[in-house]
mmCIF file of C-alpha atoms and ligand atoms in Angstrom:
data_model
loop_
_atom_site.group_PDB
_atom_site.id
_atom_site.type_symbol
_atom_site.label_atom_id
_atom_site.label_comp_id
_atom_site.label_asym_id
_atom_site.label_seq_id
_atom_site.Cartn_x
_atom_site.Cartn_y
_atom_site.Cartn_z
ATOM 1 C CA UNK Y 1 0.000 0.000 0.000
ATOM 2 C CA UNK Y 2 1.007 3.507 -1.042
ATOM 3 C CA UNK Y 3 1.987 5.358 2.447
ATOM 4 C CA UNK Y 4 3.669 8.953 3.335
ATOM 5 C CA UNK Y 5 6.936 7.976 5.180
ATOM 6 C CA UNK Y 6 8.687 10.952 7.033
ATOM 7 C CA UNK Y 7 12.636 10.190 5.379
ATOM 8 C CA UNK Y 8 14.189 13.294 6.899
ATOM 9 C CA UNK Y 9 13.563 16.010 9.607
ATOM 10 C CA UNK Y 10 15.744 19.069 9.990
ATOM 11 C CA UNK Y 11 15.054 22.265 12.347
ATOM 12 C CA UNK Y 12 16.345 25.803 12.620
ATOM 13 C CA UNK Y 13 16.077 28.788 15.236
ATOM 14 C CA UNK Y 14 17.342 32.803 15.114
ATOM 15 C CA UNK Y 15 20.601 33.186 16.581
ATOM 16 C CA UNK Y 16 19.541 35.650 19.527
ATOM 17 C CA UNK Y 17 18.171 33.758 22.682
ATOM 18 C CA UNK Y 18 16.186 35.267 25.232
ATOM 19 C CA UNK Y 19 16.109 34.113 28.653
ATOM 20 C CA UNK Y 20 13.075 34.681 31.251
ATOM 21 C CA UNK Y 21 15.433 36.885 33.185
ATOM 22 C CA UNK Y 22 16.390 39.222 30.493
ATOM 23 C CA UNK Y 23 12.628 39.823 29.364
ATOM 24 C CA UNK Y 24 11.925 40.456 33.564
ATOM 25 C CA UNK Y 25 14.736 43.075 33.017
ATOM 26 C CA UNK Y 26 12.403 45.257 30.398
ATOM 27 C CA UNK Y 27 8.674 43.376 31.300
ATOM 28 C CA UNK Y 28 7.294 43.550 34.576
ATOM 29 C CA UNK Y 29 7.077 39.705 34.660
ATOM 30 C CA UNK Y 30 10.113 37.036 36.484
ATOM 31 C CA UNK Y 31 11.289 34.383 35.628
ATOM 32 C CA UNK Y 32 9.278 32.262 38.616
ATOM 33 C CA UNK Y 33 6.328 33.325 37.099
ATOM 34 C CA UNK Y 34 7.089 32.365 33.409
ATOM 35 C CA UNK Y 35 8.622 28.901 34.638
ATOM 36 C CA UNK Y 36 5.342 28.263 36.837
ATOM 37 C CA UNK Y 37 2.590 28.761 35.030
ATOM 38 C CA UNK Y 38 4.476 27.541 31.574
ATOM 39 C CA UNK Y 39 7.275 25.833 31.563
ATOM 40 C CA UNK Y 40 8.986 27.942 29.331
ATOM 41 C CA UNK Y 41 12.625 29.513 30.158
ATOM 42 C CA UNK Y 42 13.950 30.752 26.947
ATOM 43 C CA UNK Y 43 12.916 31.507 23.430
ATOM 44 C CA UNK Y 44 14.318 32.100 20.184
ATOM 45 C CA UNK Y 45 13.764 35.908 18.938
ATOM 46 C CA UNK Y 46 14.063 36.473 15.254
ATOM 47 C CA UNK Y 47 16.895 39.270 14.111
ATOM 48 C CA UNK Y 48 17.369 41.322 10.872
ATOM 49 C CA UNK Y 49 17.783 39.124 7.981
ATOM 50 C CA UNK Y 50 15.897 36.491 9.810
ATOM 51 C CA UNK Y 51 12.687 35.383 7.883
ATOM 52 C CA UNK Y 52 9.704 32.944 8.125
ATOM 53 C CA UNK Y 53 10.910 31.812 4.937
ATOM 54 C CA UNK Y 54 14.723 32.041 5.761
ATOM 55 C CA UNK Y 55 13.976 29.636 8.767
ATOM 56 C CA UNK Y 56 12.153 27.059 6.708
ATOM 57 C CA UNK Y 57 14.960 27.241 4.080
ATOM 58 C CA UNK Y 58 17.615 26.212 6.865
ATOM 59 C CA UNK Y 59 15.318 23.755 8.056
ATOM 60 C CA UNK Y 60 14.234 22.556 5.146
ATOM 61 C CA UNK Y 61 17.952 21.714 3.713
ATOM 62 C CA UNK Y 62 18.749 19.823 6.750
ATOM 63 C CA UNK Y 63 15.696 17.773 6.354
ATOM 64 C CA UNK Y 64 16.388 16.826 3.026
ATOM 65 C CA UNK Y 65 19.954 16.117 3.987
ATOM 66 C CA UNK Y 66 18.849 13.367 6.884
ATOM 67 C CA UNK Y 67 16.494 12.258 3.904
ATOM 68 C CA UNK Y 68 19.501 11.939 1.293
ATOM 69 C CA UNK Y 69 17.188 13.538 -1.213
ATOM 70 C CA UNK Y 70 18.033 16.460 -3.251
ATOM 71 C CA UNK Y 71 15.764 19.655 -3.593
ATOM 72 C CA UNK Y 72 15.367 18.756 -7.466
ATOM 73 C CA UNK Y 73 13.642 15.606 -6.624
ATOM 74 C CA UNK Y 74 10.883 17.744 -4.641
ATOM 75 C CA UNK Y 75 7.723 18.180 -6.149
ATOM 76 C CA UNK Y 76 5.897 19.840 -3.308
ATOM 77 C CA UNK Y 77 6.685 22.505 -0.732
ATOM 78 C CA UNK Y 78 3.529 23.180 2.170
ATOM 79 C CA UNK Y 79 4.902 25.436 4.384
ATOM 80 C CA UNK Y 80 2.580 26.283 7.694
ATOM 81 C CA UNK Y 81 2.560 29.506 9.156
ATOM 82 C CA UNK Y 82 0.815 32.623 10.233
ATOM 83 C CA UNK Y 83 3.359 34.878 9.770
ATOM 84 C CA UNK Y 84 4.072 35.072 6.319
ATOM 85 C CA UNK Y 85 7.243 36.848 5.003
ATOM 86 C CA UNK Y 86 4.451 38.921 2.922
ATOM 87 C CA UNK Y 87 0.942 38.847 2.432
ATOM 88 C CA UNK Y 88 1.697 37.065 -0.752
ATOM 89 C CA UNK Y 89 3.213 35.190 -2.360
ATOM 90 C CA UNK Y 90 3.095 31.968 -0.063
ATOM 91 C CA UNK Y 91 6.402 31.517 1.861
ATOM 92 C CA UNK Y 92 6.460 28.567 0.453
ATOM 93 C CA UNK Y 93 7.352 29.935 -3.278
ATOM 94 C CA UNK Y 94 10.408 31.518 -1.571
ATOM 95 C CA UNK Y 95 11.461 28.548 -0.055
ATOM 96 C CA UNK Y 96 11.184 26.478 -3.202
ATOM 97 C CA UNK Y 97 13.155 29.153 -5.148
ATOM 98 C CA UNK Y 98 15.629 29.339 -2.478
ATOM 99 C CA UNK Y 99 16.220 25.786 -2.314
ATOM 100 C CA UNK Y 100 16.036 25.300 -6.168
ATOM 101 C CA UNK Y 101 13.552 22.581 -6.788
ATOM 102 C CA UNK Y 102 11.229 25.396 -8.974
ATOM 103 C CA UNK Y 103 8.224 24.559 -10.984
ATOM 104 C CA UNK Y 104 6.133 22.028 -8.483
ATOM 105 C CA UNK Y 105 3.458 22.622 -6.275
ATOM 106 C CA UNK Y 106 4.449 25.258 -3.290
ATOM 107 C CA UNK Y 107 2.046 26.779 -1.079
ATOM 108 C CA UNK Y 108 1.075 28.133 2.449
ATOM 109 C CA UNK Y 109 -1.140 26.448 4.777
ATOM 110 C CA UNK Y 110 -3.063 28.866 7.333
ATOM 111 C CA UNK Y 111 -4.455 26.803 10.502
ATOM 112 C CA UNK Y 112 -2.094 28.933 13.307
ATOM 113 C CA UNK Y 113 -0.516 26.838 16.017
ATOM 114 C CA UNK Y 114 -2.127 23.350 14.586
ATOM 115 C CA UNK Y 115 -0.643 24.711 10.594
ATOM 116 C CA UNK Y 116 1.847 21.681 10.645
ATOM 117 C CA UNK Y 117 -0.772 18.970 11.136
ATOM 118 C CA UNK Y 118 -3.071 20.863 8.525
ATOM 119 C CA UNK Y 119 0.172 21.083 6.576
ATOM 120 C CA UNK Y 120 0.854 17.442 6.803
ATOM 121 C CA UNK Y 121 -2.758 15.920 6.255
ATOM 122 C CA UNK Y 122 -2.721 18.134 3.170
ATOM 123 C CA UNK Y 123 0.705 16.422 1.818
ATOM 124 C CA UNK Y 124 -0.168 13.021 3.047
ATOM 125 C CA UNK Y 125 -3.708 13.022 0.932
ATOM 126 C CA UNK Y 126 -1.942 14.546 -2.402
ATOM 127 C CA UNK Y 127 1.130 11.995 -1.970
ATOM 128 C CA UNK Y 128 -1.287 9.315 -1.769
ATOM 129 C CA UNK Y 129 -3.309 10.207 -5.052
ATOM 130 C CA UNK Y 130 -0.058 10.685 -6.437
ATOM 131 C CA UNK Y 131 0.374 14.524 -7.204
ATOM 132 C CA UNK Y 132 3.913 14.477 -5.975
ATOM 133 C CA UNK Y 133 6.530 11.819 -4.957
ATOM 134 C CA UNK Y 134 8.430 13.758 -2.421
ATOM 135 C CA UNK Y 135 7.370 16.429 -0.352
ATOM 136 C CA UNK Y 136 8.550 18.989 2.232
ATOM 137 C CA UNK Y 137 6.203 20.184 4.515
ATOM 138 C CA UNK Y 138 7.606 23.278 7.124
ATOM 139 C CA UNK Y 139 6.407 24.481 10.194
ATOM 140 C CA UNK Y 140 8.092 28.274 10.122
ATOM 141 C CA UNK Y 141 7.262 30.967 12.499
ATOM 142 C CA UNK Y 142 8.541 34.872 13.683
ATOM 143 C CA UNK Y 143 5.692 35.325 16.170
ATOM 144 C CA UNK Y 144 7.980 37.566 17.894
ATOM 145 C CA UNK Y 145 6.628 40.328 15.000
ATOM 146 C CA UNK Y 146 2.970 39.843 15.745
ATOM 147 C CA UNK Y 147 3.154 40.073 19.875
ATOM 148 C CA UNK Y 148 2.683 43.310 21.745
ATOM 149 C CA UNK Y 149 5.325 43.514 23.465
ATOM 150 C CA UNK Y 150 3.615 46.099 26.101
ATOM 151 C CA UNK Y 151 1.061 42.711 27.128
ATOM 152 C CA UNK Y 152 3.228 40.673 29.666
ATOM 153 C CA UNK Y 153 -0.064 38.139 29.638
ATOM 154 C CA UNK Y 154 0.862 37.122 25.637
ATOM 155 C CA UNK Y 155 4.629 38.256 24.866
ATOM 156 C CA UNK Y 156 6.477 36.013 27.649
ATOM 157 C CA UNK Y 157 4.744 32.872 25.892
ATOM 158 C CA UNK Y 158 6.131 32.942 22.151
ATOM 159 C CA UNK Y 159 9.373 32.718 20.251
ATOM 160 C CA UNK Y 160 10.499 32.234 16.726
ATOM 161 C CA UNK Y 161 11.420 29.024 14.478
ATOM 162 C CA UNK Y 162 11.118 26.690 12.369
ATOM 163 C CA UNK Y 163 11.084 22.331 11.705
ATOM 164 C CA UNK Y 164 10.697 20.592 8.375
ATOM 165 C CA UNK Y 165 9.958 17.073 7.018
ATOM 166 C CA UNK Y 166 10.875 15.253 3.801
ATOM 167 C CA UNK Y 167 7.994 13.234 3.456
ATOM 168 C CA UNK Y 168 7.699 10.472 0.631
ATOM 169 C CA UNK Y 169 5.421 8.372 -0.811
ATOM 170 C CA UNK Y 170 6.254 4.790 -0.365
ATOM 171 C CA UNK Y 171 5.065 1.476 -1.529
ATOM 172 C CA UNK Y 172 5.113 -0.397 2.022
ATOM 173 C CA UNK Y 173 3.718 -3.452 4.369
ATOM 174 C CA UNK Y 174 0.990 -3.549 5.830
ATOM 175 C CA UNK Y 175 3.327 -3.186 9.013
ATOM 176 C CA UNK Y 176 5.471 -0.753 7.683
ATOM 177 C CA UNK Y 177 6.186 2.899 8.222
ATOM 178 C CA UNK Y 178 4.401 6.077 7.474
ATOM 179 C CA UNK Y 179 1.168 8.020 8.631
ATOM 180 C CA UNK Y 180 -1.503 5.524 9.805
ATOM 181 C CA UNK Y 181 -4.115 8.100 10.167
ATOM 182 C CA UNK Y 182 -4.875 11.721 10.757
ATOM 183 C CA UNK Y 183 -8.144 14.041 12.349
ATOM 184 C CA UNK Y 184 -8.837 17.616 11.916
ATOM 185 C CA UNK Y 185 -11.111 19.927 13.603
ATOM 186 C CA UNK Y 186 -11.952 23.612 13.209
ATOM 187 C CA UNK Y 187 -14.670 25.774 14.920
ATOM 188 C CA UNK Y 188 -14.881 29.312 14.382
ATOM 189 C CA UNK Y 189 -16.951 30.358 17.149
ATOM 190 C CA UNK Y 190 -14.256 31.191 19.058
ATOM 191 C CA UNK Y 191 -11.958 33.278 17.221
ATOM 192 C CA UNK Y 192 -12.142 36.079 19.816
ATOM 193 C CA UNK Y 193 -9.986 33.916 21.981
ATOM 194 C CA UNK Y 194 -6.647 33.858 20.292
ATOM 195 C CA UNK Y 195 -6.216 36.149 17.272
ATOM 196 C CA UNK Y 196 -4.537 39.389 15.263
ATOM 197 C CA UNK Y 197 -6.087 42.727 15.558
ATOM 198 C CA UNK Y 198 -5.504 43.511 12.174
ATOM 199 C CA UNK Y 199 -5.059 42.023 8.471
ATOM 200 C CA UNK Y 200 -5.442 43.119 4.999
ATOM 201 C CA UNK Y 201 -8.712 43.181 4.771
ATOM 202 C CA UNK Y 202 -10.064 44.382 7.905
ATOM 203 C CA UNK Y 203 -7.371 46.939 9.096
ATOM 204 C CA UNK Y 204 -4.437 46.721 6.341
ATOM 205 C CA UNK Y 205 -2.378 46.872 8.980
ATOM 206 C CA UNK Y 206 -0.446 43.474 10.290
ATOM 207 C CA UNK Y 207 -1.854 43.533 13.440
ATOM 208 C CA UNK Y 208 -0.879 42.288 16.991
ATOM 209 C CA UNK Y 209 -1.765 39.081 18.663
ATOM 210 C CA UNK Y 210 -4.690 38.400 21.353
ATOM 211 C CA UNK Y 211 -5.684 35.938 23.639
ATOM 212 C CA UNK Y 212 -7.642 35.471 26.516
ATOM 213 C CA UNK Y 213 -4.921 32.412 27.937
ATOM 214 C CA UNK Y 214 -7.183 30.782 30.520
ATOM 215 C CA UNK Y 215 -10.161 29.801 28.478
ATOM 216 C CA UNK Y 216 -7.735 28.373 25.548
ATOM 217 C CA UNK Y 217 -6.247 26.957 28.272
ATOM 218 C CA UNK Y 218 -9.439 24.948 28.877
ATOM 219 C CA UNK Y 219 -10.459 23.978 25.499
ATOM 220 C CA UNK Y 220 -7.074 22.894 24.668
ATOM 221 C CA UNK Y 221 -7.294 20.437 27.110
ATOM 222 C CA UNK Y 222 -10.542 19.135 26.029
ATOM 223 C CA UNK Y 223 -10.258 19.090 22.846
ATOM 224 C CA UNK Y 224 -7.093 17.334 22.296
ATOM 225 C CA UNK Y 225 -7.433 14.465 24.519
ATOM 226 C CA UNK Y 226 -11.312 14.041 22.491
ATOM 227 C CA UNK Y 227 -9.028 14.218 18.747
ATOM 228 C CA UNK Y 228 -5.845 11.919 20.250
ATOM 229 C CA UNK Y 229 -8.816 9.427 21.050
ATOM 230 C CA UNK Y 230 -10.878 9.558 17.679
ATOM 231 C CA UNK Y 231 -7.034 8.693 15.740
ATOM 232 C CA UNK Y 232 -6.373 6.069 18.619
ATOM 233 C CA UNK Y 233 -10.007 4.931 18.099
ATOM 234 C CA UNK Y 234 -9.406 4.913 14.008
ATOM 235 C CA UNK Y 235 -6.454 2.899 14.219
ATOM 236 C CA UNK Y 236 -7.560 0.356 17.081
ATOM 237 C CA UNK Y 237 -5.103 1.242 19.516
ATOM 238 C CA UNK Y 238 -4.660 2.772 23.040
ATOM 239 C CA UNK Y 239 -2.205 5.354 24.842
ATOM 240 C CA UNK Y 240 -0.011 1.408 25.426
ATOM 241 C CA UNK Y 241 0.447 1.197 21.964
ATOM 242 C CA UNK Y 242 2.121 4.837 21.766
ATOM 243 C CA UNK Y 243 6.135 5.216 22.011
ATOM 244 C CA UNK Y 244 6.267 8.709 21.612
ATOM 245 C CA UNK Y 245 3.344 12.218 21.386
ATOM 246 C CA UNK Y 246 4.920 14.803 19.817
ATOM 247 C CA UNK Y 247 2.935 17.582 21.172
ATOM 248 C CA UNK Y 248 2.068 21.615 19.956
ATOM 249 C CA UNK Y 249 4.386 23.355 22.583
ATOM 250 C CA UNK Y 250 2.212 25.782 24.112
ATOM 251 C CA UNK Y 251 2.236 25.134 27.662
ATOM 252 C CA UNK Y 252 4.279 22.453 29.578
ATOM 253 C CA UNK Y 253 0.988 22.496 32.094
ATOM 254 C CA UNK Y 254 -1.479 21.429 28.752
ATOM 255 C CA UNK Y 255 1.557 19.011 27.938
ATOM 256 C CA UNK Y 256 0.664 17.422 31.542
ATOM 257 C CA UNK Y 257 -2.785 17.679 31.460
ATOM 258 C CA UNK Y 258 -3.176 16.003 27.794
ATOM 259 C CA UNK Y 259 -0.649 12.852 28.683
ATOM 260 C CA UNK Y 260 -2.450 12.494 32.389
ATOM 261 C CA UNK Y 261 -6.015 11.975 30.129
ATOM 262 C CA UNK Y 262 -4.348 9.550 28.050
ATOM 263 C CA UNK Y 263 -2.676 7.741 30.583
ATOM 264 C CA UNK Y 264 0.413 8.018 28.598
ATOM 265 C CA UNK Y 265 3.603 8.383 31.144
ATOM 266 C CA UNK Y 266 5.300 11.847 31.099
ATOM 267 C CA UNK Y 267 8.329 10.869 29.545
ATOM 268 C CA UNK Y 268 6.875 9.491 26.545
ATOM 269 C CA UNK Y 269 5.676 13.315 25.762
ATOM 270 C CA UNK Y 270 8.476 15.275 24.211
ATOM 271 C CA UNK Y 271 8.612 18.205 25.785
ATOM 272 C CA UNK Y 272 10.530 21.548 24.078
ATOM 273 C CA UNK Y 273 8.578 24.204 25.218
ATOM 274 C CA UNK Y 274 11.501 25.688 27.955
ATOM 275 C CA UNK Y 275 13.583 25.687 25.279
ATOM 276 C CA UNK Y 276 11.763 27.021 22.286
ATOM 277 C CA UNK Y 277 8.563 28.685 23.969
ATOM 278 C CA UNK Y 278 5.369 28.141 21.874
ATOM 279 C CA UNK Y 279 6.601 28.617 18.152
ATOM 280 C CA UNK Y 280 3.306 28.156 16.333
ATOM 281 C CA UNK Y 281 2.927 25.623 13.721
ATOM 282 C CA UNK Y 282 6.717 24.881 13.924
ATOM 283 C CA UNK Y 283 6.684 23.683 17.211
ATOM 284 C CA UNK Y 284 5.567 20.360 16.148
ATOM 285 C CA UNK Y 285 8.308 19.699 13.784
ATOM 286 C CA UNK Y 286 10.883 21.451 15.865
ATOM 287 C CA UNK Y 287 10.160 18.840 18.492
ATOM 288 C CA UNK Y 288 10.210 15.860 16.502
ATOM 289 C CA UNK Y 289 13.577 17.263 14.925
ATOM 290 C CA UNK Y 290 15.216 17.654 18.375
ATOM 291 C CA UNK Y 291 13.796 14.142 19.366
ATOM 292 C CA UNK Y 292 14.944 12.229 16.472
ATOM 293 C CA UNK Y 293 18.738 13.654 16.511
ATOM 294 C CA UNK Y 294 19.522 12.907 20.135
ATOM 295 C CA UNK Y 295 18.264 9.489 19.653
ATOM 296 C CA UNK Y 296 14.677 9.225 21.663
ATOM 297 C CA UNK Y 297 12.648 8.243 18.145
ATOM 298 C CA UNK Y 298 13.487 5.470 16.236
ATOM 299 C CA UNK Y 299 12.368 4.006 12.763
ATOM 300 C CA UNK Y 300 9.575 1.865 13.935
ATOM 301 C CA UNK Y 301 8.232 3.944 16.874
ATOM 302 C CA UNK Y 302 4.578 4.480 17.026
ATOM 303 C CA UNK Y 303 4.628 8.508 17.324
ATOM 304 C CA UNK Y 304 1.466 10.866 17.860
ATOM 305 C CA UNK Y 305 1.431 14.773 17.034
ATOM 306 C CA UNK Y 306 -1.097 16.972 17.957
ATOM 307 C CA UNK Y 307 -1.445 20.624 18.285
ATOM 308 C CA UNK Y 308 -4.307 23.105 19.051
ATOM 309 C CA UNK Y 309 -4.326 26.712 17.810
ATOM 310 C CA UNK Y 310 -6.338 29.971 16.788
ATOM 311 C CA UNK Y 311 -9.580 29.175 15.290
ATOM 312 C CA UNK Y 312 -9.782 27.540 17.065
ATOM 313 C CA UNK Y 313 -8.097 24.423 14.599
ATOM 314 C CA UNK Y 314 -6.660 21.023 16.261
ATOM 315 C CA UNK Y 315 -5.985 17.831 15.090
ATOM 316 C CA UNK Y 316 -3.896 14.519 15.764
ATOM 317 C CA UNK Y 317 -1.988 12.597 13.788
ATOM 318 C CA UNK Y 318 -0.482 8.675 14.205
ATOM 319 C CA UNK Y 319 2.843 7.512 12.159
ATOM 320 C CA UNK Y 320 4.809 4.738 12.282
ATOM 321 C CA UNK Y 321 8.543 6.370 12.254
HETATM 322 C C1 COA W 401 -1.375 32.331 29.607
HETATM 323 C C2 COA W 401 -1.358 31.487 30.871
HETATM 324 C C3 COA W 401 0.041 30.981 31.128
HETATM 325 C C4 COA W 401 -1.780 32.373 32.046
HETATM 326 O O1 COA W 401 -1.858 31.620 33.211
HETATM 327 P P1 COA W 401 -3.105 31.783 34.178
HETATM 328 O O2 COA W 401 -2.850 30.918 35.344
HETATM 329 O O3 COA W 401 -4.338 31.510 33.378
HETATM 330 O O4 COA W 401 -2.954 33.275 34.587
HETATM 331 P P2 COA W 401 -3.986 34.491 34.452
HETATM 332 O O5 COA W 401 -4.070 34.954 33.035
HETATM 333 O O6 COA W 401 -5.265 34.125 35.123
HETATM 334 O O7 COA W 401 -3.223 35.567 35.299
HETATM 335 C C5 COA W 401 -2.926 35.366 36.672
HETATM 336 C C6 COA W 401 -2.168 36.572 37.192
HETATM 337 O O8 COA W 401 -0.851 36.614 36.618
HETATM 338 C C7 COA W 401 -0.616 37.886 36.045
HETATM 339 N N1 COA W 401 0.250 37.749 34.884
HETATM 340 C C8 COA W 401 -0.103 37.520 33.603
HETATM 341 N N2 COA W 401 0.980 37.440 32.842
HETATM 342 C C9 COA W 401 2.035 37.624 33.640
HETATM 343 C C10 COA W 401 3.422 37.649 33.420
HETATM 344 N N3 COA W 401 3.973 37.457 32.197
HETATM 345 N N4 COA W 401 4.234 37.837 34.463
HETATM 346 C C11 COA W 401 3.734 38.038 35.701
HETATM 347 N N5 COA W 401 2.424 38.029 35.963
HETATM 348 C C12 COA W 401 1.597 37.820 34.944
HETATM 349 C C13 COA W 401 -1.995 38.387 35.667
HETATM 350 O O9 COA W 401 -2.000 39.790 35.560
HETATM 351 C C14 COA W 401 -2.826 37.890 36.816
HETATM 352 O O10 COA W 401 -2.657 38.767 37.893
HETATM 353 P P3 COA W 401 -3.910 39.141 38.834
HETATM 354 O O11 COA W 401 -4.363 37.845 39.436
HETATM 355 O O12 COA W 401 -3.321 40.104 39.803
HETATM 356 O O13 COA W 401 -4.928 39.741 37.897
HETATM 357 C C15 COA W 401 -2.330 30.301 30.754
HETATM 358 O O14 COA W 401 -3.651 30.749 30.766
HETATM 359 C C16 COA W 401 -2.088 29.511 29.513
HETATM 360 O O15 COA W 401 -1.074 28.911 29.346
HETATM 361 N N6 COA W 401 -3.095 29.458 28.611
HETATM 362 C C17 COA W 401 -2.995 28.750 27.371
HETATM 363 C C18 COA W 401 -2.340 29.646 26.409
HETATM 364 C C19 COA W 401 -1.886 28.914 25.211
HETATM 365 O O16 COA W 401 -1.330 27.856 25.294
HETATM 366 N N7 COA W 401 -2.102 29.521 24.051
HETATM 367 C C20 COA W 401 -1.625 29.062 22.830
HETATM 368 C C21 COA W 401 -2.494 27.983 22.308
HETATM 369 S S1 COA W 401 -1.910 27.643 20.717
#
């Protein structure tokens, strides 16, 4: 059977890192506070020169490096994000031209913090009908543009990056790698909870991020342990059957909450949010990058992502690595 097989994974961050103690030096926020209630110690903070689509180039080479494949041979570029070099073209075009693999299929996919799983549905389905061969499919992110940087309840909580995977479409066993199946969700009720104040069509200006953190908070917890189920359900397995959930890095305390209603052990969640803070839709990938090159996931490991975001959009996805 024809399956999409993640070959490769590569990730990249700005150079300038930004501890919870330097932010407390120009915020009225500390570092106890951060830590607490998130998890998070550092972040990544985009510099000049430093690009959505810059990111996702770095990460996208060293992807298709671990893959051994060469940009030439890719025939599709989705790139995730919500912070787009430019209102258009897609990031994604820039990438492709950057990495010199022109004239396939290269676009953008908009679903926020849950982008990458949008991203990689998307990729899986037209792999599988046979639109491309090889794919890369980005998470890439400079949140640190869109925050208000005057809101200590939203700044302290994002940084900037980006994680890539070559993804392939493979003849394989019925035992064999690749993604085993995949749920989405959207429900646009509650986009005053986490969203831009601005846009092209409504103010023409960018816009800063919003969010009122304690009810996300909430549905994020719901809401991912109901989609992790309904792919477990899918697939006939349980949390047992699970070597490794990738999660959306928003919140080390969601992290908890999500593995605790699973009954998955703690240290089968990989966790990167003190490191990277919440980085969108390329938290996913960043995570899986990190996990994969210090040895935790292995070809043949049963690994879940999942990821929540603005929308609100979530959704789950099972692969055999
Ligand atoms: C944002 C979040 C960490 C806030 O934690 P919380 O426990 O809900 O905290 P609250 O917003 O109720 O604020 C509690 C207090 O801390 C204060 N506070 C908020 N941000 C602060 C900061 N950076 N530093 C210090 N104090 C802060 C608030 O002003 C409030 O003070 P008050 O009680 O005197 O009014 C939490 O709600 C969260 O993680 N939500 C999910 C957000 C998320 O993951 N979004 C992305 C999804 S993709």
């Amino acid at each position: 059977m024809i399956r999409s097989v993640i070959t490769g994974t590569g990730s990249a961050l700005p150079r300038n890192c930004v501890s919870n103690v330097e932010l407390a030096e120009r915020i009225d926020t500390s570092d106890d506070w951060i830590v607490e209630r998130t998890g998070i110690r550092q972040r990544y903070i985009a510099g000049e020169g430093e690009t959505t689509s810059s990111l996702a180039t770095d990460a996208s080479r060293k992807a298709l490096e671990a893959a051994g494949v060469a940009a030439e041979e890719i025939g599709l570029i989705i790139l995730a994000t919500a912070t787009p070099d430019h209102t258009f073209p897609a990031s994604a075009t820039q990438v492709q031209h950057a990495l010199g693999c022109g004239g396939g299929i290269a676009f953008d996919v908009q679903a926020v913090c849950s982008g990458f799983l949008y991203a990689l549905a998307t990729a899986d389905s037209m792999l599988r009908t046979g639109m491309a061969k090889k794919a890369l499919v980005i998470g890439s992110e400079t949140f640190s543009r869109i925050l208000d940087w005057e809101d200590r309840t939203t700044c302290v909580l994002f940084g900037d990056g980006a994680g890539a995977v070559v993804l392939e479409a493979q003849d394989v066993a019925e035992d064999g790698p690749g993604i085993l199946a995949t749920r989405l969700h959207a429900e646009g009720a509650h986009k005053d909870l986490l969203y831009v104040d601005g846009g092209p069509s409504t103010t023409g200006e960018v816009g800063k991020l919003r969010m009122k953190g304690r009810e996300v908070f909430r549905h994020a917890v719901v809401n991912l342990a109901e989609v992790l189920n309904e792919v477990l359900d899918e697939v006939g397995m349980t949390g047992a059957d699970i070597d490794w959930v990738v999660p959306h890095q928003a919140n080390a305390r969601i992290l908890d909450a999500t593995a605790r209603k699973l009954g998955l052990p703690a240290e089968k969640v990989i966790v990167t949010v003190d490191r990277h803070a919440n980085t969108s839709a390329a938290s996913v990938p960043l995570a899986l990058d990190v996990a994969v090159r210090d040895g935790r996931i292995k070809r043949g490991d049963m690994v879940m992502f999942e990821a929540m975001g603005g929308g609100f959009t979530w959704g789950a996805s099972l692969a055999r690595f």
